Coordinates of C-alpha atoms in Angstrom, one line a residue:
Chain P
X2 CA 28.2 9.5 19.1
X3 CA 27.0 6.2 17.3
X4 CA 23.5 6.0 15.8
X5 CA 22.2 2.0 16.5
X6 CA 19.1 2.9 15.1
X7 CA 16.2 4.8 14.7
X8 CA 12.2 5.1 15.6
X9 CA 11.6 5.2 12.0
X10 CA 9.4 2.4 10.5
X11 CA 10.5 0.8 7.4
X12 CA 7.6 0.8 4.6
X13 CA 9.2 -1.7 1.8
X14 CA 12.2 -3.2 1.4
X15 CA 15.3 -1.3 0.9
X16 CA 16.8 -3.2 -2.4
X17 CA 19.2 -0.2 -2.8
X18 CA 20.6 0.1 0.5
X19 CA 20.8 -3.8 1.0
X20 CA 22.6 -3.9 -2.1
X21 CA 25.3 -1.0 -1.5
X22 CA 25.9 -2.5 1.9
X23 CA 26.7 -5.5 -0.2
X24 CA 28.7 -3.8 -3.0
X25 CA 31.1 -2.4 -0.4
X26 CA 31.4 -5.9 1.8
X27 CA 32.3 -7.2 -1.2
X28 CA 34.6 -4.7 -2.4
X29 CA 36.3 -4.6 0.9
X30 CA 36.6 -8.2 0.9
X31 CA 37.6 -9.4 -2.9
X32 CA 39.5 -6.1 -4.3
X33 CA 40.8 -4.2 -0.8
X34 CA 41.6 -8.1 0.8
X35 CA 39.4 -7.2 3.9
X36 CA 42.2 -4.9 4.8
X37 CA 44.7 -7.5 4.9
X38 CA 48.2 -7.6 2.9
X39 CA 49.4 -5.2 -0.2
X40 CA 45.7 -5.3 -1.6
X41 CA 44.4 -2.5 0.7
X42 CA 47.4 0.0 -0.1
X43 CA 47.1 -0.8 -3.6
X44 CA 43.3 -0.5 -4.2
X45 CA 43.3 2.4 -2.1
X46 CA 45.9 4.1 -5.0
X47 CA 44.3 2.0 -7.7
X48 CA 40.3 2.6 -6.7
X49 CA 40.7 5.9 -4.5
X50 CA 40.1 9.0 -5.9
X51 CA 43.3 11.5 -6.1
X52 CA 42.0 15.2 -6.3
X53 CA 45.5 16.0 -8.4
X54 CA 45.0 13.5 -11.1
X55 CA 41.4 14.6 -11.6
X56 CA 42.2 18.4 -11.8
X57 CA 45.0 17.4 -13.9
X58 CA 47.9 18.6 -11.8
X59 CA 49.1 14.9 -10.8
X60 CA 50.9 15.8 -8.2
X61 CA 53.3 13.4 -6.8
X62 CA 52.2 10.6 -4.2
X63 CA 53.3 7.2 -2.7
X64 CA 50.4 6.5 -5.7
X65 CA 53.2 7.1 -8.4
X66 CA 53.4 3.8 -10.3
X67 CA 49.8 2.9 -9.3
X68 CA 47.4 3.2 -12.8
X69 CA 44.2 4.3 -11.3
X70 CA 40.3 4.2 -13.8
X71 CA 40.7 8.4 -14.5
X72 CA 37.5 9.6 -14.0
X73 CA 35.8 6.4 -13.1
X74 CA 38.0 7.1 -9.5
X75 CA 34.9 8.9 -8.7
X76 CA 32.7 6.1 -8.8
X77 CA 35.0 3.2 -7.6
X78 CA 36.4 5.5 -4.6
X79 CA 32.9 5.3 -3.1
X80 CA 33.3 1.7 -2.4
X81 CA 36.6 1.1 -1.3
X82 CA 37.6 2.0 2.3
X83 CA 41.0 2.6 4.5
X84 CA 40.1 0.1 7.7
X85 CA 37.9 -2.1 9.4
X86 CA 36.5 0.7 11.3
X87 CA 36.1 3.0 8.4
X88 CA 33.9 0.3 6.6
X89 CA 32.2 -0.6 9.6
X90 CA 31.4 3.1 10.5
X91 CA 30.7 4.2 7.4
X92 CA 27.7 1.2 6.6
X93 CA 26.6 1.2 10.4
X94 CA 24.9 4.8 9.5
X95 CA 23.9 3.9 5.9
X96 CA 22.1 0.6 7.8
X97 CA 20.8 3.1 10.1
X98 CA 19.5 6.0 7.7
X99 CA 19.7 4.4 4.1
X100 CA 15.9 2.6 4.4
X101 CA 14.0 5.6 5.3
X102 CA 15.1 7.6 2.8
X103 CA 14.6 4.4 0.1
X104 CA 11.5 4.4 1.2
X105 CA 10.9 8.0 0.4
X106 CA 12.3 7.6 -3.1
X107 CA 11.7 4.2 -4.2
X108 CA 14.8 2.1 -5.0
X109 CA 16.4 3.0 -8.4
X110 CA 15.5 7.2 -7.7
X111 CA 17.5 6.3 -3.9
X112 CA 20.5 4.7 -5.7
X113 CA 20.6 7.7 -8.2
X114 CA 20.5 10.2 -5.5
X115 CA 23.4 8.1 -3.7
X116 CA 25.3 8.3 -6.6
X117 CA 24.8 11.7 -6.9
X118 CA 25.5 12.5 -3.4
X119 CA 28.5 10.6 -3.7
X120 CA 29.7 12.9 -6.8
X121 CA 29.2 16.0 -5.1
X122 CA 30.9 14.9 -2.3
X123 CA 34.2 14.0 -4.3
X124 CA 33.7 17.5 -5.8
X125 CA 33.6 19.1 -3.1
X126 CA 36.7 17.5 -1.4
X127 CA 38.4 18.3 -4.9
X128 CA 37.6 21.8 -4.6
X129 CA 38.8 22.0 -1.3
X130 CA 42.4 20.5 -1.8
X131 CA 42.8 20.4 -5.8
X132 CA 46.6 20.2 -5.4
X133 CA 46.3 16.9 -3.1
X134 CA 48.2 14.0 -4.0
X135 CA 46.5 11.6 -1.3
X136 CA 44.0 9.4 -2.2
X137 CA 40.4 9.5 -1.3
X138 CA 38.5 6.5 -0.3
X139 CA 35.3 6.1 1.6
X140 CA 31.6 5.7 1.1
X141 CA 31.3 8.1 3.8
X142 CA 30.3 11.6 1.1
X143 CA 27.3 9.7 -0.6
X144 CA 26.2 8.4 3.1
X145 CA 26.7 11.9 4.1
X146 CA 23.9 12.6 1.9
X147 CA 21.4 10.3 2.9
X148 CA 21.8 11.8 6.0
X149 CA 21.4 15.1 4.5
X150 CA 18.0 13.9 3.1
X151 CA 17.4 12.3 6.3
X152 CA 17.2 15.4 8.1
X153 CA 15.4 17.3 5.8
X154 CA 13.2 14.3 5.4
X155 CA 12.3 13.6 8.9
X156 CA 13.6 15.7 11.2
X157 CA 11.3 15.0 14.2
X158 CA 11.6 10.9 14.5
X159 CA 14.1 10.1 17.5
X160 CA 17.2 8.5 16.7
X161 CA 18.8 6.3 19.5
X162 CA 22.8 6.9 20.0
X163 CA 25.8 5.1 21.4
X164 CA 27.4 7.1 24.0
X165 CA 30.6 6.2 25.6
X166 CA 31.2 7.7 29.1
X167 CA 35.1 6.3 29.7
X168 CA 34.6 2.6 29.9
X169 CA 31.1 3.2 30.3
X170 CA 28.2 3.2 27.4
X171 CA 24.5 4.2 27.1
X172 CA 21.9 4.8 24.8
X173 CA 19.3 7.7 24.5
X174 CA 17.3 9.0 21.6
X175 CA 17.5 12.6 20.7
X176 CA 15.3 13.8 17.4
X177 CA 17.0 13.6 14.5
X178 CA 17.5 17.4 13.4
X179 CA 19.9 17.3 17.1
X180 CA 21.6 14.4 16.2
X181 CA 22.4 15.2 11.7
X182 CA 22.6 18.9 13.0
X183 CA 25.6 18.2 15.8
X184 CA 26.9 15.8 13.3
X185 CA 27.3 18.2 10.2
X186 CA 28.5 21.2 12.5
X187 CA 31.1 18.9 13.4
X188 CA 32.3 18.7 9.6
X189 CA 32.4 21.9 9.0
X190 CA 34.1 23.0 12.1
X191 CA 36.9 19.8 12.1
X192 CA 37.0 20.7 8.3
X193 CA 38.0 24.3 9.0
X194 CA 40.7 23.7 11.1
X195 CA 42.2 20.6 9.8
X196 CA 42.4 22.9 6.2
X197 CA 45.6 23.3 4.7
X198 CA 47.2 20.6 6.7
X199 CA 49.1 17.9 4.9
X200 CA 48.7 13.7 5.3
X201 CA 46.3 12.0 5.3
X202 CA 42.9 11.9 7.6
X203 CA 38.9 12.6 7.9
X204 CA 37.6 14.4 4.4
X205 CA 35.8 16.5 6.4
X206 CA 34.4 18.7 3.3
X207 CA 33.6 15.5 0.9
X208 CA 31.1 15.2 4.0
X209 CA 30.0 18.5 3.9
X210 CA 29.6 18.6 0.4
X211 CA 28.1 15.1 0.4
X212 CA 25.5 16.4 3.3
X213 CA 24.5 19.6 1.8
X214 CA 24.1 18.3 -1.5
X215 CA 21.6 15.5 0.1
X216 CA 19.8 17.6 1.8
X217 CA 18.5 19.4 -1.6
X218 CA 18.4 16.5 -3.5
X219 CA 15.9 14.9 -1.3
X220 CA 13.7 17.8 -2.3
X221 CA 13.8 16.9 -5.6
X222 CA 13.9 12.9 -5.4
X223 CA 11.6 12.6 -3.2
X224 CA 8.1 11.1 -3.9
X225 CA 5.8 13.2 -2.3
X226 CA 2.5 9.9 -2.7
X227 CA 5.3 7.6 -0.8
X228 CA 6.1 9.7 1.7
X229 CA 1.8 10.7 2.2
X230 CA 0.6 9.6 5.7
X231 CA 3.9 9.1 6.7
X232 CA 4.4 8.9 10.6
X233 CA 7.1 10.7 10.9
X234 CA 7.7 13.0 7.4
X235 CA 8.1 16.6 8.1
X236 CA 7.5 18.7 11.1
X237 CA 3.9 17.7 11.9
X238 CA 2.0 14.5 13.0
X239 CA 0.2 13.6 9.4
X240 CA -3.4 13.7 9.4
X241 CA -5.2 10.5 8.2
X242 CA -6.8 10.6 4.9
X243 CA -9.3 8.6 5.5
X244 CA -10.5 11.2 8.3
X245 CA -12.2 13.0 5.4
X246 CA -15.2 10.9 5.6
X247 CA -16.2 11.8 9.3
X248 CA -17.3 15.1 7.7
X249 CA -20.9 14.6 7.3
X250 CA -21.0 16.5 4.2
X251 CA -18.6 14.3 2.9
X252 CA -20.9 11.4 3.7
X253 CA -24.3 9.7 1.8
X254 CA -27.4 11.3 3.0
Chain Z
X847 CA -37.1 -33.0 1.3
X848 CA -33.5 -33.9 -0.4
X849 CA -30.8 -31.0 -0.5
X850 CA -28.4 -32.0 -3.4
X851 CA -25.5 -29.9 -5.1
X852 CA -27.2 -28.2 -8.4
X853 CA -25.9 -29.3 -11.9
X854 CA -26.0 -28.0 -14.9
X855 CA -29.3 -29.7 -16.2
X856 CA -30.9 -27.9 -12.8
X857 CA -30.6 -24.6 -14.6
X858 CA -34.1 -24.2 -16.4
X859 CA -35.8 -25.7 -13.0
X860 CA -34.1 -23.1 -11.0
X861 CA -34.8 -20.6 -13.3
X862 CA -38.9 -21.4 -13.2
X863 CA -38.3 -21.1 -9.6
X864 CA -36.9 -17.7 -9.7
X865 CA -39.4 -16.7 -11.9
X866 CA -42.3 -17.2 -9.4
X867 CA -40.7 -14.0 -8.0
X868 CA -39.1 -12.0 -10.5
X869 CA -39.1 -12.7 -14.1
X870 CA -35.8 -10.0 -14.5
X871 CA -34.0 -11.7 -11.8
X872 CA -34.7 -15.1 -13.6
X873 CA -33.1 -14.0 -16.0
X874 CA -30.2 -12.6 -14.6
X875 CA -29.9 -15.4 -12.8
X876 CA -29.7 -17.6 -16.2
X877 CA -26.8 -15.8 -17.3
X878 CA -24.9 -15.7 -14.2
X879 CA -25.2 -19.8 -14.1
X880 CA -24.3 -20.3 -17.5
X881 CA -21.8 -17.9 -17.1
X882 CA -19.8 -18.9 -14.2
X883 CA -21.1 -22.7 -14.0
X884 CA -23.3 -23.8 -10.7
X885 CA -20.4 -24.8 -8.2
X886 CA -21.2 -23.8 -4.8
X887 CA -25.0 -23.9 -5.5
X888 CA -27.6 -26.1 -4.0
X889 CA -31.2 -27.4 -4.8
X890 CA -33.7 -28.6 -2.9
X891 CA -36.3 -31.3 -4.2
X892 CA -39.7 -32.2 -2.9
X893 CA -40.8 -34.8 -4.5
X894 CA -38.8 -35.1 -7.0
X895 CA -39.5 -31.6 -8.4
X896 CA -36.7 -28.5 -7.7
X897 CA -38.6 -26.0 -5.2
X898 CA -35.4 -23.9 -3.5
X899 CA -31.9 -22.9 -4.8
X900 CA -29.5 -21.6 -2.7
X901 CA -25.8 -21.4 -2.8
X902 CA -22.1 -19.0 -2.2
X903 CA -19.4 -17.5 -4.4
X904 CA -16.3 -17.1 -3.3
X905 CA -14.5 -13.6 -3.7
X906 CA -10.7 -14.4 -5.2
X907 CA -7.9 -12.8 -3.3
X908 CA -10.0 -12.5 0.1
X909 CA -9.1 -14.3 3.0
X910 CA -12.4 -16.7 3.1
X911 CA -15.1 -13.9 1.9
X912 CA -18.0 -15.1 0.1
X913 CA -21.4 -13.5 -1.4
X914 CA -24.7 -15.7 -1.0
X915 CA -26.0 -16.3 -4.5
X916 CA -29.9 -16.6 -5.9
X917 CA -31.6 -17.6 -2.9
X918 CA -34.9 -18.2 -4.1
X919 CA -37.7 -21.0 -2.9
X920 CA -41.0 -21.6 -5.3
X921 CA -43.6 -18.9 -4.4
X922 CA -46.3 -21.9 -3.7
X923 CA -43.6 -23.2 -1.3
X924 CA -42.9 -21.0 1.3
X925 CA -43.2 -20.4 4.5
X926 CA -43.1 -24.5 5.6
X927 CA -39.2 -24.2 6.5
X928 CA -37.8 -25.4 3.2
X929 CA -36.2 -21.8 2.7
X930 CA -34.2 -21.8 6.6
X931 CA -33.3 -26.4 6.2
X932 CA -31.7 -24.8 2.5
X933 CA -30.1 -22.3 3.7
X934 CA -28.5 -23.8 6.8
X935 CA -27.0 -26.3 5.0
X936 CA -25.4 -23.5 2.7
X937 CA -24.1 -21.8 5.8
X938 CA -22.5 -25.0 7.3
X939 CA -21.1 -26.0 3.5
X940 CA -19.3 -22.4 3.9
X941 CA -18.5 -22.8 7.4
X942 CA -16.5 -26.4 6.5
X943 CA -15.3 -24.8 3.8
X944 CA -13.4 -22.4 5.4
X945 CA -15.9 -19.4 5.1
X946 CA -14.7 -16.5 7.0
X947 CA -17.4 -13.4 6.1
X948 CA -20.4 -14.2 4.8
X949 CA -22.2 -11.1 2.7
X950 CA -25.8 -11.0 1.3
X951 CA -27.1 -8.5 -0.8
X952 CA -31.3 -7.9 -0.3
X953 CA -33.3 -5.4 -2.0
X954 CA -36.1 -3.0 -0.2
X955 CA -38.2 -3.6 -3.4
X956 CA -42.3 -2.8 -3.1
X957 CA -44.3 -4.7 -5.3
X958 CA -47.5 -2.8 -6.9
X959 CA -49.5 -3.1 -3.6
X960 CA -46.7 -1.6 -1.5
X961 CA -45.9 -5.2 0.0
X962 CA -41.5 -5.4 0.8
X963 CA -40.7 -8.5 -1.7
X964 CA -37.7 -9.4 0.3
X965 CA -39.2 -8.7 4.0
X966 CA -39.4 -12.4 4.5
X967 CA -35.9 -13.9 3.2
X968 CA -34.5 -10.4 5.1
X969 CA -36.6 -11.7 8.7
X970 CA -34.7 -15.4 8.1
X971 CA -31.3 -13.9 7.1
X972 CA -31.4 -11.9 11.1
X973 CA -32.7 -15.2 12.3
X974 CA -28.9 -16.9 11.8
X975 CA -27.2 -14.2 12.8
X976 CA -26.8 -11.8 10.1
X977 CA -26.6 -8.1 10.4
X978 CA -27.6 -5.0 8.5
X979 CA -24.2 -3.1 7.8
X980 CA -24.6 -1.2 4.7
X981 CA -27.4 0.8 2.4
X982 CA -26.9 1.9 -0.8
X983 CA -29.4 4.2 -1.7
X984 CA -31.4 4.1 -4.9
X985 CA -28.5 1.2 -6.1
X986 CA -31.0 -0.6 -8.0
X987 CA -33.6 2.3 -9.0
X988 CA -34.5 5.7 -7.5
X989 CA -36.2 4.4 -4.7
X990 CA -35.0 1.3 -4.6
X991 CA -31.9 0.8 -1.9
X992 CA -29.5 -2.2 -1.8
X993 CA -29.0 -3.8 1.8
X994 CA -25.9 -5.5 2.7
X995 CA -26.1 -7.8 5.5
X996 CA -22.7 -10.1 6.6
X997 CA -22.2 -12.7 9.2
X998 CA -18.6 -13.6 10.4
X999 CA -17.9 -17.1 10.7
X1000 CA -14.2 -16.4 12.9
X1001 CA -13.9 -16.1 16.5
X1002 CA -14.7 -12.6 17.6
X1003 CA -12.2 -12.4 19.8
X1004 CA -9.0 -12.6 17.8
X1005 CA -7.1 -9.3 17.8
X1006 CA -7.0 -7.6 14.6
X1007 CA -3.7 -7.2 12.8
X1008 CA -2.5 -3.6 12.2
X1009 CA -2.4 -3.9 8.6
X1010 CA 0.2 -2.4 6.1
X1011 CA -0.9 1.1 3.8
X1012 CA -0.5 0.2 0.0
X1013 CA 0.0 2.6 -2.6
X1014 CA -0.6 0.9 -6.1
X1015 CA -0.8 2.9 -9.2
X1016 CA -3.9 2.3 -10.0
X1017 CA -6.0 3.6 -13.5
X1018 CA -9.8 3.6 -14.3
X1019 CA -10.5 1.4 -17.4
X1020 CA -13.3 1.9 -18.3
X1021 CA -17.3 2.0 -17.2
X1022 CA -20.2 -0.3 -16.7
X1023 CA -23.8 -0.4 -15.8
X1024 CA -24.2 -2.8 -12.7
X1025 CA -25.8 -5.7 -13.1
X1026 CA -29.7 -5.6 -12.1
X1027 CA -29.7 -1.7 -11.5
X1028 CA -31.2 0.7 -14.2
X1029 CA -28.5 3.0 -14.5
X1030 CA -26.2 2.0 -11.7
X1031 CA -22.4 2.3 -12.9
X1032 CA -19.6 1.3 -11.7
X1033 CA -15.7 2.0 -12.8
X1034 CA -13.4 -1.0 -13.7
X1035 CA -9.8 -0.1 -12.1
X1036 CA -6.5 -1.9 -12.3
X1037 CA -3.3 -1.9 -11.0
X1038 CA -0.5 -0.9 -13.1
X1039 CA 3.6 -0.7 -13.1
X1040 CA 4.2 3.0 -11.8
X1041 CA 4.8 5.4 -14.7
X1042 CA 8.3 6.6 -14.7
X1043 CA 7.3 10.6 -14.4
X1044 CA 3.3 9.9 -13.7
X1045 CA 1.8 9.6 -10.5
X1046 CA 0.2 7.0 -8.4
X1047 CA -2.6 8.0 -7.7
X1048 CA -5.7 8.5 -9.7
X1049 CA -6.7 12.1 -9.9
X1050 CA -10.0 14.0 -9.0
X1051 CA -9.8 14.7 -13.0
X1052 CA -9.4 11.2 -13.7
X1053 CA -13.0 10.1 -12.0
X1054 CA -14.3 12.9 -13.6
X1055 CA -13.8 11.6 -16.8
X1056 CA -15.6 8.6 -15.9
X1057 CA -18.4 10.6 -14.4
X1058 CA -19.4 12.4 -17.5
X1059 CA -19.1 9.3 -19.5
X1060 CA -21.7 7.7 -17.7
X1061 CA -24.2 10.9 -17.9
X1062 CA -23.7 10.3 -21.4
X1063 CA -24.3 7.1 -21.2
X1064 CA -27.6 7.7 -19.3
X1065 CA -26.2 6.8 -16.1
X1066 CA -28.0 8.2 -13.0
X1067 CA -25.8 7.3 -10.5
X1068 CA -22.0 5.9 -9.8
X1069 CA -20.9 3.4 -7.1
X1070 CA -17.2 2.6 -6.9
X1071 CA -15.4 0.7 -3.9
X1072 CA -11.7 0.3 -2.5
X1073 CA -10.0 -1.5 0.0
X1074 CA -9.3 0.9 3.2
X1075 CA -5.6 0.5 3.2
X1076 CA -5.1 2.5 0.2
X1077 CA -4.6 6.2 1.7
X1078 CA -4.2 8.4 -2.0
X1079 CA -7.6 7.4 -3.0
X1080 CA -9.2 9.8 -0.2
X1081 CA -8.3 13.0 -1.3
X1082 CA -9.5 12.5 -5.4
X1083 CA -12.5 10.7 -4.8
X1084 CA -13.4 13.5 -2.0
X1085 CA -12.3 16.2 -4.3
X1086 CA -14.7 14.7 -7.2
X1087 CA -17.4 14.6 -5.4
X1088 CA -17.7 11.1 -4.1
X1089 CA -19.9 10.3 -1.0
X1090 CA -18.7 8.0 2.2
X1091 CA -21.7 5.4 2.3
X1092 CA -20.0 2.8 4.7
X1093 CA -17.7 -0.4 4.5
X1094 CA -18.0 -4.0 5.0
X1095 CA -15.7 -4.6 7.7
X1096 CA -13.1 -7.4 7.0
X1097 CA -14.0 -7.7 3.7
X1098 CA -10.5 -8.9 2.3
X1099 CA -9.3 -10.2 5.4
X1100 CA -9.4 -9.6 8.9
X1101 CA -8.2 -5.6 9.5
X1102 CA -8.5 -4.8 5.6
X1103 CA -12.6 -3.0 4.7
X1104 CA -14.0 -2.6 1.3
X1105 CA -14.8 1.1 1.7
X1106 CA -18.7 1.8 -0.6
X1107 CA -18.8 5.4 -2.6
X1108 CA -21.0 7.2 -4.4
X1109 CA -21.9 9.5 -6.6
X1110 CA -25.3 11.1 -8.1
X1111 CA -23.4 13.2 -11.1
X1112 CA -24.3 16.6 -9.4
X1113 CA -22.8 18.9 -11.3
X1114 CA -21.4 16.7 -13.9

């Protein structure tokens, strides 16, 4: 299921969510090699995030030998990625969902509450497997919670997906509370049963964590005169201001 | 009959003109030329001697929106055509110009004997095509309304643009008593960098502030205008007690209104 885009008009111009598209091209390309040679498996050890080494345990990985930032992981994990598909996934839905949430923030509140989504999701994955040794890479918790905010944002607008039937693809728009709802009972449910299991794979609860933590950010973040007369914000169709003025009470005698 | 751009040495002939209707608006007019200069501002001579002025100002940051300025023939003199052969040439200096709106603003004045001052110049202005669009009620006086008329230049057939919502932050700066009213204010407004932890918007408080400055002042009566794609400046005004009293379509450009309010400090 692959979001191409959305119903959702864009008010201004998303600064922030050009520019994080940006900052991960570019780290993909100039620190992870665009995924070719030694430079992906040693930014992913140098720039990932390893759950161990921040809880303190350091347990043993094929990172040994590999100085990471310390805590600065956090931050530089959210940028680097493990393959062209990762990257590709992982800015596809922040092309899709990043601008409508900008425009319900503004630009520097929307990169804060990226940044923020992106720490919760690290914690969260750290909480979930403290003892890990494998490192975490992937912008894929912070866009987690832009789609978090998304759906608590505006739930109603219709979101037009990818869907592969065998060799086969089509496109149909369902509203976004189906499409972020399927998506983040997906987490949870791959992130139950994949828990515990050792190697690598999908940080299914950096998602959750990343998700959740989006959707009550937004709450906060948001700026309630941007989002005013918005088409599609909240439940119901917006009424226009302007409309006061019909009232004849409202108008000169 | 000679039409000829005014200069500066036309000002005291233009104000004599003037005067043969309204000394005040002589006056008024004296300032404005000497003021903002006489660009965009005709005479006309018969022999030799100014009888007519008549002229346009052009409204920054519109798309081709102009005002008709101090339209005014020598009392002795009308009524032979001087007045319309004035004024047409105005109208196709605006049109060449690139003039899109054209907006006059007319008084319903009685003089002493209950005779409509501005009856005739209002009959002319319907004559090329301009239309009543907005009153103001007691704008200039109690009793005394201000009629807007406008006349659009453009093809009528071009669709309008859907045009985009802004949300500036914008802040009252202060008050002041429009020019030829007694007691008609008005609010200055600007457009400022967003406060970090402030609102857009202005508030319903905010306006009130300004309200009960000008009943200190002496005011009687508050007029304030906005363009229509501003959608938080709805709810305060409505919530202060502003009235709706009409728009002047296309005013900044084709699609965008200058939205009129007022306000008569009830309960201020």
């Amino acid at each position: 299921m692959i979001p191409i885009r959305d119903d959702n008009p864009q008010i201004g111009i998303p600064y922030a969510t050009y520019g994080l598209i940006g900052a991960n091209v570019i780290a993909w390309v100039f620190l992870q090699g665009a995924g070719f040679g030694n430079e992906l498996e040693i930014s992913i050890c140098q720039y990932g995030l390893i759950p161990s080494n921040i809880v303190g345990t350091q347990a043993s990985s094929h990172c040994d030998g590999i100085a990471g930032l310390g805590y600065l992981n956090v931050l530089s994990s959210m940028f680097m990625h493990g393959g062209w598909m990762h990257i590709a996934g992982n800015l596809l839905f922040l092309w899709v969902f990043g601008d409508n949430v900008e425009d319900a923030m503004g630009s520097v509140r929307f990169l804060v509450f990226y940044l923020l989504c992106g720490f919760c999701a690290a914690a969260a994955q750290i909480i979930s497997e403290p003892a890990s040794g494998i490192p975490m890479v992937g912008a894929s918790g912070a866009i987690g919670g832009v789609m978090g905010g998304y759906l608590v944002l505006y739930p109603r607008v219709k979101v037009h997906i990818l869907f592969f039937i065998f060799i086969f693809f089509t496109t149909f728009r369902v509203p976004a509370f189906a499409m972020l709802g399927y998506w983040i009972a997906l987490q949870v449910f791959e992130g139950m049963i994949s828990y515990g299991s050792q190697g690598g794979g999908v940080a299914f609860w950096a998602h959750v964590g990343g998700f959740l933590s989006g959707a009550l950010a937004a709450l906060l973040f948001k700026d309630n005169e941007l989002l005013f007369d918005h088409p599609y914000h909240g439940w119901s169709d917006p009424v226009k201001p302007a409309s006061v003025w019909d009232n004849p009470d409202n108008r000169q005698e | 009959m000679q039409i000829r751009a005014m200069t500066e040495n036309d000002i005291d002939d233009v104000v004599n003109v003037i005067d043969t209707h309204d000394d005040d608006d002589a006056e008024d007019a004296r300032h404005d030329f000497e003021k903002f200069g006489v660009s965009d501002q005709w005479v006309v001579e018969v022999e030799g001697s100014v009888v007519g002025t008549s002229g346009f100002r052009r409204v920054p940051e519109t798309d081709g929106t102009g005002w008709i300025s101090w339209t005014y023939v020598d009392a002795e003199r009308c009524g032979h055509g001087i007045g319309r052969g004035l004024f047409k040439h105005v109208l196709d200096q605006i049109s060449n110009d690139g003039g899109n709106k054209i907006f006059i603003k007319v008084s319903n004045y009685q003089d002493e004997d209950g005779e409509k001052t501005y009856l005739a110049a209002t009959k002319m202005y319907e004559s090329f095509g301009f239309a009543r669009v907005l009153v103001s009620k007691d704008f200039y006086d109690s009793g005394e309304d201000q009629y807007i008329y406008s006349k659009d230049l453009r093809p009528v057939d071009i669709e309008d643009e859907l045009k985009a919502e802004e949300k500036p932050a914008i802040r009252f700066v202060d008050i002041f008593e429009i020019g030829e009213t007694d007691g008609a204010y008005s609010f200055t407004w600007q457009v400022i960098n967003k406060p970090l932890f402030q609102q857009r918007s202005f508030s319903a408080d905010d306006l009130t502030v300004g309200l009960k400055a000008v009943k200190e002042s002496g005011g009687r009566i508050v007029f304030l205008t906005f363009p229509c794609n501003l959608p938080l400046i709805h709810s305060p005004l409505s919530d202060a007690g502003f009235k709706f009293v009409g728009q002047l379509t296309d005013y900044y450009e084709r699609g965008v209104h200058e939205m009129h309010f007022v306000h008569r400090l009830d309960g201020i």
